[in-house]
Amino acid sequence: MFCNRTFDLKNVIIFGGKLFHMKVIFSSVILLFIGLIHAQSVTSPSKAIKLDFALTENGKPTYQVSYKNKAVIFQSDLGIKLKEASHLDANFRIDSIGQRIVNETWQPVLGEQSNINNNYNEMIVALSQPSTDRKLNIIFRVFDEGVAFRYEFPKQAKLNYFIISDEKSQFNLTGNHKAFWIPGDFDSQEYFYNETKLSEINTGTINKNNGIGLKSIDGNYVIQSPLMMKSVDGLYLNIFEAAVVNYPVMHLDLIPNEYKLASHLVPNAIGDKAYLQTPCVSPWRTIMVSDDARDIVSSKMILNLNEPSKIDDTSWIKPMKYVGIWWEMHIGKSTWDYAGSQNAQNTTDGKLKPSGKHGATTENTKRYIDFAAKYGFDGVLVEGWDVGWEDWYGNWKENVFDFTTPYPDFDLKAVNDYAKLKGVKMIMHHETSGSVANYERHLDRAFDLMKEYGYPAVKTGYVGRIIPRGEFHDGQTMVNHYNFVAQRAADYKLMVNSHESSRPTGYSRTYPNYIAAEAARGNEFNAWSIGNPPMHETILPFTRLLGGPMDYTPGIFEIKMDIYSPGKTEQVHTTLAKQLALYVTLYSPLQMAADLPENYEKYLDAFQFIRDVADDWQESKYLEAEPGDYLTVARKDKHSENWFLGAITDENARDTEIKLDFLSSNQKYQAIIYQDGATADCKNNPKSYAIKTIQVTSKSKIKLHLASGGGAAISFKPIN
């Protein structure tokens, strides 16, 4: 039976006499109903990728993947281990297999492009265990850029409420691939990436500054996903996950001296992985593969695997460019806390002594508001405005912050009135210090305060170990918390930017008010540590950013920290021109001009690019890409005909020639090129830059020289 038309598909997909509930509008949908099982494979729409499913002799589910007739994943096990019941990993029989083709287009509220195509072939394998009378469905989707699979637990009498003790999803690789990896850490992703062969991964002996990794009980090394790789025969692979909801984050076990990876779920305080009740599903496990790196970095597969928006009215969800009281604390100019030091001595009347270095004062905030208004920024972030910062770090008390009480030198009403007068929005900051229960107790009161004073967005923080004790940032409890905050914020029509959270897996499609997150090693590490190596920003788009936009906080112009304290050796490992390019290469609808206002006013000609660059896009073109080496991206503003281009490189200088065939034909453009100066170098001469203006068309080419750790940014405006 075939049908080919546009319709609302609800509760009509039947496989082997069984009903599968669906509620998605599909265009060009073909449904194939199979009564008897013959085919057990599914291919991508282009036929380049093929996934084969099979049961072994003992009924163990397995799969394998090929790309253009080359093996990508050798036969790998699937299955679930239960804590107090027979496992769902063997002794299965196939009840039915169903396939369908889906090709739809949807429009993100904010994004890299106005329209996203969601085209895949799906196979649902319905399994049962005759010995236990339990059922498990495995759903496979094959896209042109990769495959995804998840476990579905149907409603059933013999499996209702259950506890997952482990997941047996395996990824048996075909060789000793080059990998871009960070060590397993259930509380942080704030590492720079290692670039090694799989055989060289040893998370127990990596440099301490980059973290000491975990080893699982059986001696395997634990690394984090997403894991970006380049195979020995030149294929690009990425292992990740999508739609992590009511489930822990997946890390990866690497068996030493082998090229086998297996899922490693983050436990809770007593070692359990997930508490579930049927009917339910696991997150998607994803494998991207292509012989062109641009297909990986431009993929929207992770977003496509998430549910559509649950917010009906999204008119209040808007992109923002902002400045804020933040970098000045990282460089030591001011402090988050009012008294100037942790555990500061109180005065005789029990009140804290002001240090004179507190950053979040009414007067200082007004200075930032003036700057934002003068140069056309949407908002101002203020960190350190609320009481509790004297006692938050290292003590890990449960009730440090109440998220509503300002310090004596921060007048909420006066700041709000002044911002409103200047046409600038304020961005709230909620640092939880890992005390999640405390934040949830105060959440509605905190959001009420934001609505009272007109704050449209909140930056949340989760520094430190999680309270309740024993929980991890990446465990099921915390995943549910991050998602709950986005959901509750939507009730208040507020946007959320989370820091120190688990890394996003496309949930911004379902709750588009989850506008951005950090969840990786950001720009602040350059202020007070050995920093981020130049290749760091060329890897993030292949890893962290596949799951959603990142608040990386670019735009640092005073690159060497000795300008603030003579003798300091810390610096941002970049050129000034590369900092401009990051506004294009690292996608986010929430972009911060992170440096101090006075530093931008020293370089107003370069600052103009940050003022001009868009933060919501109609179209994006990935022109050049190689993880760990370079990236060039061109994007078209959603609300105009303007284009912007960013090109970045690693520690190696690079010359490239860019074709401008992405521009509209028969149209002339003014191109303003912000590039590294002739003597620029990220270490020795990072602030050397040059700006030139030329006229171009879609037939033009532009030659660019990127210095070591450098970049280039270009704005294209139509000439009438």
Phi, psi and omega in degrees: 000126179233148171216145184217091180196170177269126182200167178267109186270111182223118171057037183234004182269119184239127177238119177056035179083007183249144185263128175245125184278125176231150177210068180222144176271121181249146169247145181053056182261133174242126180249133178240119180260126183244118179277315178253147185272121175233296181282139176226036178221160179214141182244165176286163177306325179277352182074004182286328183250136178230134175243130178247133176247144177203153169262138174283178182300329178265019174075027179270128180286137179220163176213163171211157186228139174231155179229118182051046177070010173257136176294134177246315175236117173291170183309125186228146182283154172232159175146171183229137173257132179259153185285317188232037180203172175298142186286156177258062183222002180196176177063032179266159165234155178271121175275321181194160173225132178233147179229153175206161177245132180236133176216104182225164176231136178225164186243114176290152176295312175229147180175184179281345178206157184286328182232136179240126178273134180239095187234118180205161169253136186241144173228126177249120179255115179267118183245156173215152175255104181304326184288334182243349184061032176257155184235147177212131174253140173244124184253126178246136172233133182239117179258172177292340180252005178163187181235158176217147174215152177214163177258133177243129181253100182293160173297130184200151184292325186268004177208100183247269173271132183210162182241127177272127176261340179190159174238135187253037176284123181245155177224091183272105186281164189265355182185186184273073186290156168286136185231145173249108194221156170234153187288157176297127177206112186287355183243356184198148169246013189276064177235151167275159190276142170268141176243102183216171167289155177304322182292344182263359179288125176213090188290350180274349185233013181287161182308135185299325179298334180262012173094144173265120186281171181268155166240137177286170185302325183272011175090000178288153175278142180252123176236166185264152168259152006285141179251116178265136182220158168234122188285167181295339178253020169091008176274149176258129181231149177216128177249126186208199177210162181221153175057055176281102182226127180054046185197152177283164175290146177263118164267183183230131170274132173247120179284120181304141178068009174229169181248045182245132177244149178217149180298142177227102183279142180285129183276170171263194187296335181249013173093353176285153183261314182205142174252120187227161176221131181288148358281144180198172180224158172271169169296165174281139168260130189240144174228109175267144180209138176194160172267006178231117183301334181295331178293327179287308188290337180264358186296142174247022182298319181297315177298316182298334181277358176264160181289153176298168183303135175265004179258118183288307180263108181252014185296337182273353180271109187228147176292157181217138164252135187217162171238175181181164176277094188205300182298327182295335174283322181294328180270359175087008178290324180218180183235157173289322187269151186294324186272348174093352176202152179292147180056040182296150179291139177273158173284174184295335180269010175087003180261148180292145175278127176291138183271339187085357179251003182298129183281321188273063175263160177302315182297315181293322178297320178298326177297318178292323177298317177301316180297315180299316181294319183295322187250013169081027177273151185281324190213170177227125175267138175233115173260149178082022182277337188251152184294150176125347186291337177295337192236016191267318191271126177091335180271327176051051175279157186282328189241048182287316185247145171246354172067013179226345186257113181278160171294160182300335183264012177237109183264102183304313184292317181296319178296315180298314181297320181291318178298318179298319179299325183269357180074032182240140177266145176264141177252123182284153174234128176237100171270121183270345188051033177078359181271087191286317179299321178297318180295317180295326176297325184263358193301312183294321177294322178294318178290325175301318179296319178299316179295322180300322184256009171078024176284125180271345188212153178231139170259117179262152180226146183224049180290137174098176179291148185285136169250119019292146183300143176093344175278155180246156176305327186261008180279171183302319181300315182285323174304315178297324179294310181302318180292323179296319179299318177296318180294315181292323177298324178297325177299329180264001185058053178238147177263152185235135173233104186264139175240149184059026177267176170293154185289142182296151178227039176092007183294346178292345172289319183284319176235084185294353172284349171282077198285333181193169176207164174268275172056036175190175180283109186267188186292336185296335179298338180287344183277333190216016177219188176293352171083196180252128179296157183303333181284347187305312183287344175277346180264324184308319179296338178271354185231267186307318187283351175296335183267352180151166185296148183243134173273082185278341181060064179279189173092027178277121182261321175273097197275328180264128187285351178290351175292335180264331181212102182307135181100344178292140182256351181294148175200163172279129184274076190198165163261165179298320180297324178295324178300326175291317183298330182299336178294342178256318187283330178256099187292134169197138173279359177238102187241129180258135163272097199279340185284176180288146179306319182294333178288324177292326183287350172281337187227055186297330180293319177286324180300336182301326179297318179297322177295321186278325191298139181282169177227011174214136197235146176271327185202146177227137179235119175269107190272322179217142180200133171206114184301134180084353184239300186200164178203134175229126185228138172240136182225144179256129178304137181294333189246014177204183177264012180282142174244154176224143182232140174230135177228130180227157177225173178272213181288351181264128174299154187210140172247136182213157176237124186254123172282138182259032183288357174282343178287157179294138178288157179060030179224132175267147181230147166269120179253121175256116187256121176253112188223166176298142175290169184300331181250016184293146177199136187297334182266313191261332183213062190287340185265006178283119179216163178223147180233131175219154181240128179225169176253134184222167172225182180293345179267358183280162171231146178237127175270133181234139170248121178256124180287172174304125183066024190251190182188181177212146177230139182225136170249136180242120179237130180300143175261120183290000000 
